[in-house]
Coordinates of C-alpha atoms and ligand atoms in Angstrom, one line a residue:
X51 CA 17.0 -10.3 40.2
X52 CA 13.4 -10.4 41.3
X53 CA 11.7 -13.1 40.1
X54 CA 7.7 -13.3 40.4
X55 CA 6.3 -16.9 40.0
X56 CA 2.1 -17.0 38.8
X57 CA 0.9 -19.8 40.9
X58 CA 1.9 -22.0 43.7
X59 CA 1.3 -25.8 42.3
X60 CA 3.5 -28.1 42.3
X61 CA 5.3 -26.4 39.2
X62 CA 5.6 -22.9 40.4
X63 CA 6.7 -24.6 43.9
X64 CA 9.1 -26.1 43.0
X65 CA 10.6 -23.9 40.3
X66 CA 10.3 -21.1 43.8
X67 CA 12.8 -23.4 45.4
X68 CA 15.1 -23.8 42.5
X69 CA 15.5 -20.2 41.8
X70 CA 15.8 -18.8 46.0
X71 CA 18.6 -21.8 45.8
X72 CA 20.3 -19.9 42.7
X73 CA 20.3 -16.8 44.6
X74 CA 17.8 -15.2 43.0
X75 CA 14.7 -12.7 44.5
X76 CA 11.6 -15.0 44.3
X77 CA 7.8 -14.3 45.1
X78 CA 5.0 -16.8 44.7
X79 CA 1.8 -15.4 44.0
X80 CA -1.2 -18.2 44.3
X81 CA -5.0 -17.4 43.1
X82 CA -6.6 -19.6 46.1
X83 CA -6.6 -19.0 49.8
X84 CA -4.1 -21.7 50.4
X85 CA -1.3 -23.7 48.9
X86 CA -3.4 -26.9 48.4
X87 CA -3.7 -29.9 46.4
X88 CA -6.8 -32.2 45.7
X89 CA -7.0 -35.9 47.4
X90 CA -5.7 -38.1 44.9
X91 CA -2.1 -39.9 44.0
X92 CA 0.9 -38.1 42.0
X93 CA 3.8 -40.4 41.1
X94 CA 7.5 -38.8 40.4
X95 CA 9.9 -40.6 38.7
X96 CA 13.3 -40.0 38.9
X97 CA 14.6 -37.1 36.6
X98 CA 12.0 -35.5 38.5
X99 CA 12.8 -36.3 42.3
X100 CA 16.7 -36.0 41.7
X101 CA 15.7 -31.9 41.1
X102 CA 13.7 -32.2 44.1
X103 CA 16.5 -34.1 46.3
X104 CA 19.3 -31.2 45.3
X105 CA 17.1 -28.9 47.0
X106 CA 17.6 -31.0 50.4
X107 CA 13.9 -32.4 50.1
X108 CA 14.8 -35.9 50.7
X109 CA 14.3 -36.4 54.4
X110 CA 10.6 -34.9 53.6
X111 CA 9.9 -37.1 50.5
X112 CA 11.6 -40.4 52.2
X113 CA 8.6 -39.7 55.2
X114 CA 5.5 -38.7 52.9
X115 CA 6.7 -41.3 50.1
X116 CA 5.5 -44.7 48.8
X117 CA 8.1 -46.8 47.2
X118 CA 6.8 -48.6 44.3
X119 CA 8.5 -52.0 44.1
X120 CA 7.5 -52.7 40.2
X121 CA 5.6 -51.1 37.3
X122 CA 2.9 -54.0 36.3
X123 CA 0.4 -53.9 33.5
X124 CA -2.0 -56.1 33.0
X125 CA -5.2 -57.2 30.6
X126 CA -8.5 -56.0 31.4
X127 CA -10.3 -59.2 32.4
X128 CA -8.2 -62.3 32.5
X129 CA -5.3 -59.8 34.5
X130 CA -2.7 -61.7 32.5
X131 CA 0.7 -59.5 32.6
X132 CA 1.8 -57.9 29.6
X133 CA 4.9 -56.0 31.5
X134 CA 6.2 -56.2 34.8
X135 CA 9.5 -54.1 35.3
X136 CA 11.3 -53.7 37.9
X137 CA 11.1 -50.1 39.7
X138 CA 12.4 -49.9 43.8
X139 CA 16.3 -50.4 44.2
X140 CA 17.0 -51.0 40.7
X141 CA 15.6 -48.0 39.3
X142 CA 17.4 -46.0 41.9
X143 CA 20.7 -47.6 41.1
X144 CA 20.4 -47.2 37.3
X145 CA 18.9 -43.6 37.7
X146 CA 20.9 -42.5 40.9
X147 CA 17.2 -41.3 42.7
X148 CA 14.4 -43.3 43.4
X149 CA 10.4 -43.7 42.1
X150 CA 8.3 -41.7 44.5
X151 CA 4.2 -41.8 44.8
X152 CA 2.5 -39.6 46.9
X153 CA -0.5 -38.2 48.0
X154 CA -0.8 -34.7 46.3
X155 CA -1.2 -33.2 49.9
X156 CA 1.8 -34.5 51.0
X157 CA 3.9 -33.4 47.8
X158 CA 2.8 -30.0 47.7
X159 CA 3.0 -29.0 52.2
X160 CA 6.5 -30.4 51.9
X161 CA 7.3 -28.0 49.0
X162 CA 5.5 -25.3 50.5
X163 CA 7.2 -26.0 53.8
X164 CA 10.5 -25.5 52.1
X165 CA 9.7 -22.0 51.4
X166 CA 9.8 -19.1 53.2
X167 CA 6.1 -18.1 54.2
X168 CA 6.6 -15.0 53.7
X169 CA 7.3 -15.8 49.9
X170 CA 4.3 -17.1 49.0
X171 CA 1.2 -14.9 48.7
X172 CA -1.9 -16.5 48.4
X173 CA -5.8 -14.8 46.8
X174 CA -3.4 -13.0 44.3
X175 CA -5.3 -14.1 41.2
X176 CA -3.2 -12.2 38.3
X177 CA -5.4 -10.2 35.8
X178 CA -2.7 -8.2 34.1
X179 CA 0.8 -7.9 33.0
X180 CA 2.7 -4.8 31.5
X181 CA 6.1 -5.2 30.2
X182 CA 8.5 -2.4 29.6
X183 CA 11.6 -2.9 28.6
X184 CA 13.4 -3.6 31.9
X185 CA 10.7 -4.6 34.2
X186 CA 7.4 -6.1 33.9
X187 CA 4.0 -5.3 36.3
X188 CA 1.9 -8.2 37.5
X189 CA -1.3 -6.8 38.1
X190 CA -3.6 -8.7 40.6
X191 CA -7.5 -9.3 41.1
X192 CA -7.4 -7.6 44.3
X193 CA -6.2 -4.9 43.6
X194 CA -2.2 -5.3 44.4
X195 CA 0.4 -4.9 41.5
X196 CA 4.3 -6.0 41.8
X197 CA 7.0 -5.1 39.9
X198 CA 9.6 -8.3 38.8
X199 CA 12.6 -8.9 36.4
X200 CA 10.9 -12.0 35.3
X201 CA 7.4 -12.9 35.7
X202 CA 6.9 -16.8 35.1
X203 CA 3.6 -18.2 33.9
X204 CA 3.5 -21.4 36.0
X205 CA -0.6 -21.2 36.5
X206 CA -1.7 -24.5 34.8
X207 CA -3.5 -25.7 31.7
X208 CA -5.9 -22.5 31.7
X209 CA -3.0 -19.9 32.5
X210 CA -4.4 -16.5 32.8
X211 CA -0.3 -15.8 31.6
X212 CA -0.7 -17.4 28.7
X213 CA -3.5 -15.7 27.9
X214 CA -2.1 -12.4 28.4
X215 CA 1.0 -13.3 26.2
X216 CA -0.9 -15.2 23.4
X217 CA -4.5 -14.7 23.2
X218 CA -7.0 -16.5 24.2
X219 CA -7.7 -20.3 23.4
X220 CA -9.5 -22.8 24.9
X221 CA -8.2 -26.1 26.3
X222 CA -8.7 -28.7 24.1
X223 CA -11.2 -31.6 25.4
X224 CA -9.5 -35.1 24.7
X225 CA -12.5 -37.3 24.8
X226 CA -11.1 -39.0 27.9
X227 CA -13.2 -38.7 31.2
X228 CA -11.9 -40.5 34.2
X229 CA -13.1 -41.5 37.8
X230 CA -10.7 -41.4 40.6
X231 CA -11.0 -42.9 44.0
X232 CA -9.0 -42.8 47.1
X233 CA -9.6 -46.3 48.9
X234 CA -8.7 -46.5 52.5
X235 CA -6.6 -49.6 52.6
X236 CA -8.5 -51.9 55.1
X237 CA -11.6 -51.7 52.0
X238 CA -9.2 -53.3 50.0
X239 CA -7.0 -55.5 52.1
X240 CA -8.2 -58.9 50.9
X241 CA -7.5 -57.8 47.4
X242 CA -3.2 -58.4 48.5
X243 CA -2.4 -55.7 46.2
X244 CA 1.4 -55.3 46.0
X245 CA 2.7 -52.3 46.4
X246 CA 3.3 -51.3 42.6
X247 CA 2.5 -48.9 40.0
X248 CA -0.8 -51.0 38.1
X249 CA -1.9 -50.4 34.8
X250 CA -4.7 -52.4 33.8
X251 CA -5.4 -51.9 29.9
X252 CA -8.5 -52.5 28.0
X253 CA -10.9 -51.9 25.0
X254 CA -11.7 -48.2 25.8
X255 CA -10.5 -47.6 29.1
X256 CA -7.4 -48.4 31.5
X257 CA -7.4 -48.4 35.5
X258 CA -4.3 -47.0 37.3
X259 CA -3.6 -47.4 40.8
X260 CA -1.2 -47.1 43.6
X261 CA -0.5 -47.0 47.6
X262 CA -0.2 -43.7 48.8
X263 CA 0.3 -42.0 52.3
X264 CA 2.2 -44.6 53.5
X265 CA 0.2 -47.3 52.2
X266 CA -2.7 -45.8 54.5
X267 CA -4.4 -45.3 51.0
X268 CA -5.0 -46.5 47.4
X269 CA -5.3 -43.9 44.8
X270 CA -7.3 -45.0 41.7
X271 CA -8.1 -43.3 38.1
X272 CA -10.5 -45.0 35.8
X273 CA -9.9 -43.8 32.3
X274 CA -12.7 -43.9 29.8
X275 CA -12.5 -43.0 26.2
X276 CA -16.2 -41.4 24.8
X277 CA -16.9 -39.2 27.5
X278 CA -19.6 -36.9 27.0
X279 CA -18.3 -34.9 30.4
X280 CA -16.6 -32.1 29.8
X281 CA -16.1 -30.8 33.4
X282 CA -12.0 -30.2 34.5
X283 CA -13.2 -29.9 37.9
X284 CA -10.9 -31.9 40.5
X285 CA -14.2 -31.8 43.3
X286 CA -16.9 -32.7 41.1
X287 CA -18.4 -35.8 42.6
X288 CA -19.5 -38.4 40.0
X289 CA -21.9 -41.8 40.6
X290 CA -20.1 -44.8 41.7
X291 CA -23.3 -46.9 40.2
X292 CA -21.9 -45.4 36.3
X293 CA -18.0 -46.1 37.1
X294 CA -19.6 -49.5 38.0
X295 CA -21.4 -50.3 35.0
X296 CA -18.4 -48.8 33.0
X297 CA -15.7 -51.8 34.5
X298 CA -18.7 -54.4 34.6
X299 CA -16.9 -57.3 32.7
X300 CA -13.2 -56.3 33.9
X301 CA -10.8 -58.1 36.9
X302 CA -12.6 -58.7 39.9
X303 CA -9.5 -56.8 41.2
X304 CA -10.5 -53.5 39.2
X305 CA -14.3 -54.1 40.3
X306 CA -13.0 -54.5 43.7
X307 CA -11.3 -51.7 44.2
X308 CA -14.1 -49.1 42.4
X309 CA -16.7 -51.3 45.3
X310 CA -14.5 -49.8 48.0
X311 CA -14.6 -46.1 46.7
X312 CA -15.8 -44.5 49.2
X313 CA -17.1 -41.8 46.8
X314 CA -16.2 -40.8 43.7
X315 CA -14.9 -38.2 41.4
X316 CA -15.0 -37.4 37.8
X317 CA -13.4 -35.2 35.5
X318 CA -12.7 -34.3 31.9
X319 CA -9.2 -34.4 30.3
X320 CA -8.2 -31.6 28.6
X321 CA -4.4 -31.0 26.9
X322 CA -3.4 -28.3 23.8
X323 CA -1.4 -28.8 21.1
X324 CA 2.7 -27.7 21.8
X325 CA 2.2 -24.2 21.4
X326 CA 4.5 -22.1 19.1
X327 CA 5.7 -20.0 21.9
X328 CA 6.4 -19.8 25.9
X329 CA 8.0 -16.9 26.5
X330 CA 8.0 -13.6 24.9
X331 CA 10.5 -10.2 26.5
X332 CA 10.9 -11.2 30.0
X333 CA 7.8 -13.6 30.4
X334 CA 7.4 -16.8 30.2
X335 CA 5.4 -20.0 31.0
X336 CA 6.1 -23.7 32.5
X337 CA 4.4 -27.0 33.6
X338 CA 0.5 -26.8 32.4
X339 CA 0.7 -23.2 31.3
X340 CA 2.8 -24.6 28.0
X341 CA 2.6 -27.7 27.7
X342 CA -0.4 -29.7 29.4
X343 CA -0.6 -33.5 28.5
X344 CA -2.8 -36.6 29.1
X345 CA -1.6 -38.2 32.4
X346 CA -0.7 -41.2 30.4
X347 CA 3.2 -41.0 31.1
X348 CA 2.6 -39.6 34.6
X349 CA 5.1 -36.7 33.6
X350 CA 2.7 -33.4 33.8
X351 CA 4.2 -32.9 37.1
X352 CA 7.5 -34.0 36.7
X353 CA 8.2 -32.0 33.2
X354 CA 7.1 -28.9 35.3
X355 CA 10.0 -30.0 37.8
X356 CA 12.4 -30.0 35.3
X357 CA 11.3 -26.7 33.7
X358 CA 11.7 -25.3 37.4
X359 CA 15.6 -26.2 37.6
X360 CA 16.5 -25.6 33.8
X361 CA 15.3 -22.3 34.0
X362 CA 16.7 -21.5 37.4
X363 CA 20.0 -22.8 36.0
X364 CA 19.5 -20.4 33.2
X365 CA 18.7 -17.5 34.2
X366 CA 21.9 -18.1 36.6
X367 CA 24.0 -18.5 33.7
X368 CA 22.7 -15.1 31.5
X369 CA 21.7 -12.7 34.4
X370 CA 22.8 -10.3 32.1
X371 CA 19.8 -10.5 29.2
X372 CA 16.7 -12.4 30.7
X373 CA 14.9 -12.2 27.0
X374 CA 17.9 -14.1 25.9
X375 CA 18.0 -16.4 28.4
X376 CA 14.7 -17.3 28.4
X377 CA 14.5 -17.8 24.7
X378 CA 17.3 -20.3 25.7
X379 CA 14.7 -22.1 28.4
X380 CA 12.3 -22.7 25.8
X381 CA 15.1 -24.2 23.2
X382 CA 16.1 -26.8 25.4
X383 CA 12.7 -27.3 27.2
X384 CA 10.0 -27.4 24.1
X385 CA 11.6 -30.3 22.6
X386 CA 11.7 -32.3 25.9
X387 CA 8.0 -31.7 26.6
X388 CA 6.7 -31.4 23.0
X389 CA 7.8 -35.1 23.0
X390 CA 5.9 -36.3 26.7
X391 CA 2.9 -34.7 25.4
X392 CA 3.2 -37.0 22.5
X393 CA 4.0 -39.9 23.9
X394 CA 0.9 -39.4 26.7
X395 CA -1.1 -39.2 23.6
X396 CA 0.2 -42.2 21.7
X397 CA 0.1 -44.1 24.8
X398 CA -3.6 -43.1 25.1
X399 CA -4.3 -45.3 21.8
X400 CA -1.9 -47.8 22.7
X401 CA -3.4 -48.5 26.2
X402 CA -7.0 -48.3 25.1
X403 CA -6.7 -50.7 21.9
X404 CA -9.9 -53.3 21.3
X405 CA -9.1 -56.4 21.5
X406 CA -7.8 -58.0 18.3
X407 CA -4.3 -57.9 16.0
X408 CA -3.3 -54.7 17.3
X409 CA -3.9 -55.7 20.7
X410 CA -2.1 -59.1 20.5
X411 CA 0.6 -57.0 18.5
X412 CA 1.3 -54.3 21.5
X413 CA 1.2 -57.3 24.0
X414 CA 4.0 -59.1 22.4
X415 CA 6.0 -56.1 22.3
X416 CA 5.7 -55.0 26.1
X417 CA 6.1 -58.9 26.2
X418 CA 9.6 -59.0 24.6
X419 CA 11.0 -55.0 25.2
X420 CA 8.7 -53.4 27.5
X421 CA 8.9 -49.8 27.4
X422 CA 9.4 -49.9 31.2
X423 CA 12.3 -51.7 31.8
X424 CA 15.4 -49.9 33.0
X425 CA 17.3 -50.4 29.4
X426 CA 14.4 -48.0 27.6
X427 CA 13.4 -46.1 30.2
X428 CA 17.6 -44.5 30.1
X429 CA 16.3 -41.4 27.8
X430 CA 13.4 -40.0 30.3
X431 CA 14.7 -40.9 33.5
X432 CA 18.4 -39.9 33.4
X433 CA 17.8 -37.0 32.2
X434 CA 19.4 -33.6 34.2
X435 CA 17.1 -30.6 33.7
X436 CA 19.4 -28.0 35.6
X437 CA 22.1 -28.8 33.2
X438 CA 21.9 -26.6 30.4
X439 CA 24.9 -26.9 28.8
Ligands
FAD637 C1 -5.4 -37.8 36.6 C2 -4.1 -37.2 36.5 C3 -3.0 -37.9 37.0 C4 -1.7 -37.3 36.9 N1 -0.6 -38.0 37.4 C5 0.6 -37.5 37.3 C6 1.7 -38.2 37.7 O1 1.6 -39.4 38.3 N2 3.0 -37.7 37.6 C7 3.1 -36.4 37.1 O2 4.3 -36.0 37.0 N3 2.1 -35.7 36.6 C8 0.8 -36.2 36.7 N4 -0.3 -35.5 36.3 C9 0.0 -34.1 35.8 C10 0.1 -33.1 36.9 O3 -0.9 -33.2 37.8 C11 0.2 -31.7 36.3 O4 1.0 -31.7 35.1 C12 0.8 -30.8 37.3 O5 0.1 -30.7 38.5 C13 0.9 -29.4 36.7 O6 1.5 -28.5 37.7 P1 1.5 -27.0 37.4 O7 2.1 -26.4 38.7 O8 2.1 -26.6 36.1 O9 -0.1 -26.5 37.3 P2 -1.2 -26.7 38.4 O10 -1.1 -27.8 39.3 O11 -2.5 -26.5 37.6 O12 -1.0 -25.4 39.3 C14 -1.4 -24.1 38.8 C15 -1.6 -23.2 40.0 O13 -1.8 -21.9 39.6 C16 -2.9 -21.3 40.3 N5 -3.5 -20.3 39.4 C17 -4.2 -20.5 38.3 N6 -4.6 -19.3 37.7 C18 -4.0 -18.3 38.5 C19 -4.0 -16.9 38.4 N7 -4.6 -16.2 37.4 N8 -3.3 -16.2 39.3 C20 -2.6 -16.9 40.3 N9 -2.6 -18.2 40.4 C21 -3.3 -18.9 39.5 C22 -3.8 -22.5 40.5 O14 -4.7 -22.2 41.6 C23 -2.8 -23.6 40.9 O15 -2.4 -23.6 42.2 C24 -1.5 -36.0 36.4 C25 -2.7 -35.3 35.9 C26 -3.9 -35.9 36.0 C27 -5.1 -35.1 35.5

């Protein structure tokens, strides 16, 4: 079965490497002139890097990895902790793979490097798609057109897929704008800064930040509610004088580490709502393409993983009638993401509350049964994608 996969992100990647490992015919086709990534921090949790560690990754992810120790969030200016759960060895006992951060870089060479070059074809920007009843025509911007089984959608939040299957409709701007940094760690050594997933939550905003690279770097978002930017772009530049004034009364530990930017960027949040539909005849769509979310669970990624191995698993299973089967991968997918995309939102609300009742009310309940320790976080990290039932 020839399999033609729209874009070469970390999604479409990774769902390459899960479908070559079922056996199946698989071409990447990437709109840019290389399989890159921007310079900032991804963080894969468990029922993400257990897919990736099947497909014999782990040597390459133990060498590009950071391994957080703890999850640890934290008030805006006094830095008292609300939560601090344990991540490192216990998460990897309880979850049988461990927490991962990496540099985005790193994350997507190593997947790249696990595929055949000759698999991936980058500057084919898709424009088109036919479908007849047993094949489908991916028609590219420069002029080149393949034939597939299955063509699958895996372009991001503005798939040109999507678009083709759906209609058109625009990303939805959440009102969140953000300022990431990447801080080479001698700016930052006298801040001690363990090496942990930190979540520092406040009246409109909250500050996320990790090691990356093998601790060679920090990687830092600022997340700002009332944004009047509405650029996506990953390489717009922002002022480090307006991130600045932004965190002016948080931690000196916050203030600290947006001093040692050495430049920053900023960019516009967009998601969608779940959309009714992923697939339709022998298309369909995963990671950003269906179901874009805030970054608020740090699961964009990692639900794209999943979608990558269910569907391989899948089509594996019902070679026989791909509509079928794919009508299948949206069954047991929509549900799983429909409720990430949720939660990022809800989390969005509860991360950014004013000080006051609600506040003191969310506090004592990350106080008491934080969300993050290894007894709640069962349902999203034990999860197995690839098995379908
Ligand atoms: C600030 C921030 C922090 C985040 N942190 C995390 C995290 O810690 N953990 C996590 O799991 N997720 C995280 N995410 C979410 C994650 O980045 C995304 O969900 C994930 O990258 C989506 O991958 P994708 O492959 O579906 O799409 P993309 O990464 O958008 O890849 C799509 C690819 O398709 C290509 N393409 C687009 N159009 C075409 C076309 N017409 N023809 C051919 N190719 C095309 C693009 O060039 C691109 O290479 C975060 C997101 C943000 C914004």
């Amino acid at each position: 079965m020839r399999v033609a996969i729209i874009g070469g992100g970390i999604g479409g990647l990774s769902a390459a490497l899960h479908l070559l490992k079922a056996g199946f015919d698989v071409e990447v086709y990437e709109q840019a002139p290389r399989i890159t990534e921007i310079g900032a921090g991804i963080q894969i949790s468990p029922n993400a890097s257990r897919l990736l560690i099947r497909l014999g990754l782990k040597p390459a992810m133990d060498a590009a990895g950071v391994f957080p120790q703890a999850v640890h969030q934290r008030r805006w200016d006094d830095g008292r902790t609300l939560q601090r759960a344990p991540v490192g060895e216990p998460v990897e006992k309880a979850f049988g793979a461990p927490y991962y951060h990496f540099h985005r870089a790193d994350l997507a060479n190593l997947l790249a490097a696990a595929l055949p070059a000759e698999r991936v074809h980058v500057e084919h920007r898709l424009v088109d798609l036919v479908q007849e009843r047993d094949r489908v025509t991916a028609r590219f911007e420069n002029g080149s057109s393949v034939e597939a089984d299955v063509v699958v959608g895996a372009d991001g939040i503005h798939s040109r897929a999507r678009h083709l299957l759906f209609g058109p409709e625009k990303a939805r701007f959440t009102g969140c704008v953000a300022w990431r940094g990447l801080v080479p760690a001698e700016r930052v050594a006298a801040l001690g800064i363990e090496v942990a997933s930190h979540n520092w939550m406040g009246p409109d905003g909250h500050v996320v930040h990790y090691w990356v690279s093998a601790g060679r770097f920090m990687n830092v978002v600022c997340v700002t509610e009332h944004g009047d930017w509405t650029s996506e772009s990953w390489t717009e530049k922002g002022k480090l004088a307006d991130a600045m004034a932004r965190y002016e009364r948080w931690h000196p530990t916050v203030r600290g580490l947006i001093a040692a930017f050495p430049e920053t960027y900023i960019w516009a949040l967009h998601d969608r709502l779940p959309l009714p539909q992923w697939s339709e005849g022998r298309v369909t769509l995963l990671g950003d393409a269906c179901h874009p979310m805030l970054p608020f669970m740090a699961q964009g990624a990692a639900q794209a993983i999943e979608d990558g191995a269910a569907l391989a698993s899948l089509l594996k299973a019902m070679p026989d009638d791909v509509p079928a089967a794919l009508r299948r991968y949206e069954e047991i997918r929509k549900p799983r993401a429909t409720r990430l995309q949720q939660a990022s939102s809800a989390n969005r609300t509860r991360f950014h509350l004013p000080d006051g009742p609600e506040q003191q009310a969310r506090d004592q309940a990350m106080a008491t049964s934080g969300d993050r320790s290894i007894a709640n976080i069962g349902w999203l990290y034990l999860h197995d994608a690839s098995d379908v039932g």
